[in-house]
């Protein structure tokens, strides 16, 4: 198995050298096709970190929106005496807080 790994490593090094030559001769990034696509690990890590930050921000926005919506519902109920229920179809249903 060690010999197989050495052969695989040599093949990968040859691919890297060939890609490096393509990049230096064209002075432009070579188009990535199929299995020849090479993305630096740092780029992948940075994109994953950015995605996690965006997910965290989205979760925080949802939490704040939910809290503000609940505050709005409580204010309407205490001021006007109606409970608000937002329906899935976009409509709003009002019911009296004092109706039995």
Short mmCIF file of N, CA and C in Angstrom, two decimals:
data_model
loop_
_atom_site.label_atom_id
_atom_site.label_comp_id
_atom_site.label_asym_id
_atom_site.label_seq_id
_atom_site.Cartn_x
_atom_site.Cartn_y
_atom_site.Cartn_z
N UNK A 1 0.80 -1.20 0.00
CA UNK A 1 0.00 0.00 0.00
C UNK A 1 0.86 1.27 0.00
N UNK A 2 2.02 1.21 0.59
CA UNK A 2 2.90 2.37 0.61
C UNK A 2 3.37 2.71 -0.79
N UNK A 3 3.66 1.69 -1.57
CA UNK A 3 4.09 1.93 -2.95
C UNK A 3 2.96 2.55 -3.77
N UNK A 4 1.75 2.11 -3.54
CA UNK A 4 0.60 2.68 -4.25
C UNK A 4 0.42 4.15 -3.89
N UNK A 5 0.62 4.48 -2.61
CA UNK A 5 0.51 5.87 -2.19
C UNK A 5 1.59 6.73 -2.82
N UNK A 6 2.79 6.18 -2.95
CA UNK A 6 3.88 6.92 -3.59
C UNK A 6 3.57 7.19 -5.06
N UNK A 7 3.02 6.19 -5.74
CA UNK A 7 2.65 6.37 -7.14
C UNK A 7 1.55 7.42 -7.28
N UNK A 8 0.56 7.35 -6.40
CA UNK A 8 -0.52 8.33 -6.44
C UNK A 8 0.01 9.74 -6.17
N UNK A 9 0.91 9.86 -5.21
CA UNK A 9 1.51 11.15 -4.88
C UNK A 9 2.29 11.70 -6.07
N UNK A 10 3.05 10.85 -6.73
CA UNK A 10 3.82 11.29 -7.90
C UNK A 10 2.88 11.77 -9.00
N UNK A 11 1.80 11.05 -9.22
CA UNK A 11 0.83 11.46 -10.22
C UNK A 11 0.20 12.80 -9.89
N UNK A 12 -0.12 12.99 -8.62
CA UNK A 12 -0.71 14.27 -8.20
C UNK A 12 0.29 15.41 -8.36
N UNK A 13 1.55 15.16 -8.04
CA UNK A 13 2.57 16.19 -8.21
C UNK A 13 2.73 16.57 -9.68
N UNK A 14 2.62 15.59 -10.56
CA UNK A 14 2.69 15.88 -11.99
C UNK A 14 1.51 16.75 -12.43
N UNK A 15 0.31 16.44 -11.91
CA UNK A 15 -0.86 17.26 -12.24
C UNK A 15 -0.69 18.69 -11.74
N UNK A 16 -0.15 18.85 -10.54
CA UNK A 16 0.07 20.18 -9.99
C UNK A 16 1.06 20.96 -10.86
N UNK A 17 2.14 20.31 -11.26
CA UNK A 17 3.13 20.97 -12.10
C UNK A 17 2.52 21.36 -13.45
N UNK A 18 1.72 20.49 -14.03
CA UNK A 18 1.09 20.79 -15.32
C UNK A 18 0.14 21.98 -15.18
N UNK A 19 -0.63 22.01 -14.12
CA UNK A 19 -1.54 23.13 -13.89
C UNK A 19 -0.77 24.42 -13.66
N UNK A 20 0.31 24.31 -12.91
CA UNK A 20 1.14 25.50 -12.63
C UNK A 20 1.70 26.06 -13.94
N UNK A 21 2.15 25.18 -14.83
CA UNK A 21 2.68 25.63 -16.12
C UNK A 21 1.58 26.29 -16.96
N UNK A 22 0.38 25.74 -16.92
CA UNK A 22 -0.73 26.33 -17.66
C UNK A 22 -1.02 27.74 -17.14
N UNK A 23 -1.03 27.89 -15.83
CA UNK A 23 -1.35 29.19 -15.24
C UNK A 23 -0.27 30.22 -15.55
N UNK A 24 0.98 29.83 -15.47
CA UNK A 24 2.05 30.79 -15.72
C UNK A 24 2.16 31.16 -17.19
N UNK A 25 1.85 30.22 -18.07
CA UNK A 25 1.96 30.53 -19.50
C UNK A 25 0.79 31.40 -19.97
N UNK A 26 -0.40 31.23 -19.39
CA UNK A 26 -1.57 31.98 -19.84
C UNK A 26 -1.77 33.26 -19.04
N UNK A 27 -1.19 33.33 -17.86
CA UNK A 27 -1.36 34.46 -16.94
C UNK A 27 -2.81 34.65 -16.53
N UNK A 28 -3.61 33.63 -16.76
CA UNK A 28 -5.02 33.63 -16.37
C UNK A 28 -5.33 32.29 -15.71
N UNK A 29 -6.32 32.27 -14.84
CA UNK A 29 -6.70 30.97 -14.27
C UNK A 29 -7.19 30.03 -15.35
N UNK A 30 -6.72 28.80 -15.30
CA UNK A 30 -7.15 27.80 -16.27
C UNK A 30 -8.58 27.38 -15.94
N UNK A 31 -9.39 27.15 -16.96
CA UNK A 31 -10.76 26.72 -16.68
C UNK A 31 -10.76 25.37 -16.00
N UNK A 32 -11.55 25.25 -14.96
CA UNK A 32 -11.63 24.00 -14.21
C UNK A 32 -12.63 23.08 -14.89
N UNK A 33 -12.23 21.86 -15.17
CA UNK A 33 -13.12 20.91 -15.80
C UNK A 33 -13.09 19.60 -15.04
N UNK A 34 -14.26 19.11 -14.68
CA UNK A 34 -14.40 17.80 -14.07
C UNK A 34 -13.50 17.57 -12.88
N UNK A 35 -12.69 16.52 -12.98
CA UNK A 35 -11.83 16.14 -11.86
C UNK A 35 -10.56 16.97 -11.82
N UNK A 36 -10.31 17.79 -12.84
CA UNK A 36 -9.11 18.63 -12.85
C UNK A 36 -9.29 19.89 -12.02
N UNK A 37 -10.50 20.13 -11.50
CA UNK A 37 -10.77 21.34 -10.72
C UNK A 37 -9.98 21.29 -9.42
N UNK A 38 -9.24 22.36 -9.16
CA UNK A 38 -8.44 22.44 -7.95
C UNK A 38 -8.82 23.72 -7.21
N UNK A 39 -9.26 23.56 -5.98
CA UNK A 39 -9.62 24.70 -5.14
C UNK A 39 -8.71 24.67 -3.93
N UNK A 40 -8.04 25.78 -3.62
CA UNK A 40 -7.17 25.80 -2.46
C UNK A 40 -7.96 25.55 -1.18
N UNK A 41 -7.35 24.82 -0.27
CA UNK A 41 -8.00 24.47 0.99
C UNK A 41 -8.33 25.72 1.80
N UNK A 42 -7.49 26.74 1.73
CA UNK A 42 -7.76 27.98 2.45
C UNK A 42 -9.05 28.63 1.96
N UNK A 43 -9.28 28.58 0.66
CA UNK A 43 -10.49 29.15 0.09
C UNK A 43 -11.72 28.41 0.59
N UNK A 44 -11.64 27.10 0.62
CA UNK A 44 -12.75 26.29 1.10
C UNK A 44 -13.03 26.61 2.57
N UNK A 45 -11.97 26.69 3.38
CA UNK A 45 -12.13 27.01 4.80
C UNK A 45 -12.75 28.38 4.99
N UNK A 46 -12.28 29.35 4.21
CA UNK A 46 -12.81 30.72 4.32
C UNK A 46 -14.29 30.77 3.92
N UNK A 47 -14.66 30.04 2.87
CA UNK A 47 -16.06 30.00 2.44
C UNK A 47 -16.94 29.32 3.49
N UNK A 48 -16.43 28.26 4.10
CA UNK A 48 -17.21 27.59 5.15
C UNK A 48 -17.39 28.51 6.35
N UNK A 49 -16.35 29.24 6.71
CA UNK A 49 -16.45 30.18 7.82
C UNK A 49 -17.46 31.29 7.51
N UNK A 50 -17.42 31.80 6.28
CA UNK A 50 -18.36 32.84 5.88
C UNK A 50 -19.79 32.30 5.92
N UNK A 51 -19.98 31.08 5.46
CA UNK A 51 -21.30 30.47 5.48
C UNK A 51 -21.82 30.31 6.91
N UNK A 52 -20.94 29.89 7.82
CA UNK A 52 -21.34 29.75 9.22
C UNK A 52 -21.72 31.09 9.82
N UNK A 53 -20.98 32.14 9.49
CA UNK A 53 -21.31 33.47 10.00
C UNK A 53 -22.66 33.93 9.46
N UNK A 54 -22.91 33.67 8.18
CA UNK A 54 -24.19 34.06 7.59
C UNK A 54 -25.34 33.29 8.23
N UNK A 55 -25.13 31.99 8.48
CA UNK A 55 -26.17 31.18 9.13
C UNK A 55 -26.44 31.70 10.54
N UNK A 56 -25.38 32.05 11.25
CA UNK A 56 -25.53 32.57 12.60
C UNK A 56 -26.29 33.90 12.57
N UNK A 57 -25.98 34.75 11.62
CA UNK A 57 -26.67 36.03 11.48
C UNK A 57 -28.14 35.83 11.14
N UNK A 58 -28.42 34.88 10.25
CA UNK A 58 -29.80 34.60 9.87
C UNK A 58 -30.59 34.08 11.07
N UNK A 59 -29.99 33.22 11.86
CA UNK A 59 -30.66 32.69 13.06
C UNK A 59 -30.96 33.83 14.04
N UNK A 60 -30.00 34.73 14.22
CA UNK A 60 -30.19 35.86 15.13
C UNK A 60 -31.32 36.77 14.62
N UNK A 61 -31.37 37.02 13.32
CA UNK A 61 -32.44 37.84 12.76
C UNK A 61 -33.81 37.18 12.98
N UNK A 62 -33.89 35.87 12.81
CA UNK A 62 -35.14 35.17 13.04
C UNK A 62 -35.58 35.29 14.50
N UNK A 63 -34.61 35.16 15.42
CA UNK A 63 -34.92 35.28 16.84
C UNK A 63 -35.43 36.67 17.17
N UNK A 64 -34.78 37.69 16.64
CA UNK A 64 -35.20 39.07 16.90
C UNK A 64 -36.57 39.33 16.30
N UNK A 65 -36.81 38.86 15.09
CA UNK A 65 -38.11 39.05 14.45
C UNK A 65 -39.21 38.38 15.25
N UNK A 66 -38.96 37.16 15.72
CA UNK A 66 -39.96 36.44 16.52
C UNK A 66 -40.26 37.20 17.80
N UNK A 67 -39.23 37.70 18.47
CA UNK A 67 -39.43 38.46 19.71
C UNK A 67 -40.23 39.73 19.45
N UNK A 68 -39.92 40.45 18.37
CA UNK A 68 -40.64 41.68 18.05
C UNK A 68 -42.09 41.40 17.65
N UNK A 69 -42.31 40.31 16.93
CA UNK A 69 -43.68 39.94 16.54
C UNK A 69 -44.50 39.62 17.79
N UNK A 70 -43.91 38.91 18.74
CA UNK A 70 -44.62 38.60 19.98
C UNK A 70 -44.91 39.87 20.77
N UNK A 71 -43.98 40.78 20.79
CA UNK A 71 -44.18 42.06 21.47
C UNK A 71 -45.32 42.84 20.82
N UNK A 72 -45.38 42.83 19.49
CA UNK A 72 -46.45 43.49 18.76
C UNK A 72 -47.81 42.86 19.10
N UNK A 73 -47.86 41.54 19.12
CA UNK A 73 -49.11 40.84 19.45
C UNK A 73 -49.60 41.22 20.85
N UNK A 74 -48.68 41.22 21.80
CA UNK A 74 -49.04 41.57 23.18
C UNK A 74 -49.52 43.02 23.27
N UNK A 75 -48.89 43.93 22.54
CA UNK A 75 -49.29 45.33 22.57
C UNK A 75 -50.69 45.51 21.99
N UNK A 76 -50.98 44.85 20.87
CA UNK A 76 -52.31 44.94 20.26
C UNK A 76 -53.36 44.36 21.20
N UNK A 77 -53.03 43.24 21.84
CA UNK A 77 -53.99 42.61 22.74
C UNK A 77 -54.27 43.50 23.95
N UNK A 78 -53.22 44.09 24.52
CA UNK A 78 -53.44 44.91 25.71
C UNK A 78 -54.11 46.25 25.36
N UNK A 79 -53.82 46.82 24.21
CA UNK A 79 -54.41 48.11 23.84
C UNK A 79 -55.81 48.00 23.27
N UNK A 80 -56.05 47.01 22.42
CA UNK A 80 -57.31 46.93 21.68
C UNK A 80 -58.17 45.73 22.08
N UNK A 81 -57.61 44.77 22.81
CA UNK A 81 -58.40 43.62 23.24
C UNK A 81 -58.57 42.54 22.19
N UNK A 82 -57.70 42.49 21.22
CA UNK A 82 -57.78 41.46 20.18
C UNK A 82 -56.48 40.64 20.13
N UNK A 83 -56.67 39.36 19.96
CA UNK A 83 -55.53 38.47 19.74
C UNK A 83 -55.30 38.39 18.23
N UNK A 84 -54.04 38.44 17.83
CA UNK A 84 -53.70 38.39 16.41
C UNK A 84 -53.09 37.03 16.10
N UNK A 85 -53.57 36.44 15.00
CA UNK A 85 -52.97 35.20 14.52
C UNK A 85 -52.69 35.36 13.03
N UNK A 86 -51.42 35.19 12.67
CA UNK A 86 -51.02 35.30 11.27
C UNK A 86 -51.19 33.95 10.62
N UNK A 87 -52.01 33.91 9.56
CA UNK A 87 -52.28 32.66 8.86
C UNK A 87 -51.17 32.40 7.83
N UNK A 88 -51.06 31.15 7.40
CA UNK A 88 -50.02 30.78 6.42
C UNK A 88 -50.27 31.39 5.04
N UNK A 89 -51.53 31.67 4.72
CA UNK A 89 -51.84 32.23 3.41
C UNK A 89 -51.65 33.74 3.36
N UNK A 90 -51.10 34.33 4.44
CA UNK A 90 -50.82 35.75 4.45
C UNK A 90 -51.89 36.60 5.10
N UNK A 91 -52.99 35.98 5.46
CA UNK A 91 -54.09 36.71 6.10
C UNK A 91 -53.85 36.79 7.61
N UNK A 92 -54.56 37.73 8.23
CA UNK A 92 -54.45 37.91 9.67
C UNK A 92 -55.83 37.67 10.28
N UNK A 93 -55.88 36.90 11.35
CA UNK A 93 -57.15 36.61 12.01
C UNK A 93 -57.16 37.31 13.37
N UNK A 94 -58.19 38.10 13.62
CA UNK A 94 -58.36 38.79 14.89
C UNK A 94 -59.48 38.11 15.67
N UNK A 95 -59.22 37.81 16.94
CA UNK A 95 -60.25 37.29 17.81
C UNK A 95 -60.26 38.10 19.09
N UNK A 96 -61.42 38.27 19.64
CA UNK A 96 -61.52 39.05 20.87
C UNK A 96 -60.85 38.31 22.02
N UNK A 97 -60.08 39.03 22.79
CA UNK A 97 -59.40 38.42 23.94
C UNK A 97 -60.40 38.12 25.04
N UNK A 98 -61.59 38.77 25.00
CA UNK A 98 -62.56 38.63 26.07
C UNK A 98 -63.70 37.69 25.72
N UNK A 99 -63.72 37.22 24.47
CA UNK A 99 -64.78 36.30 24.06
C UNK A 99 -64.50 34.93 24.63
N UNK A 100 -65.51 34.26 25.06
CA UNK A 100 -65.33 32.97 25.71
C UNK A 100 -65.49 31.87 24.78
#
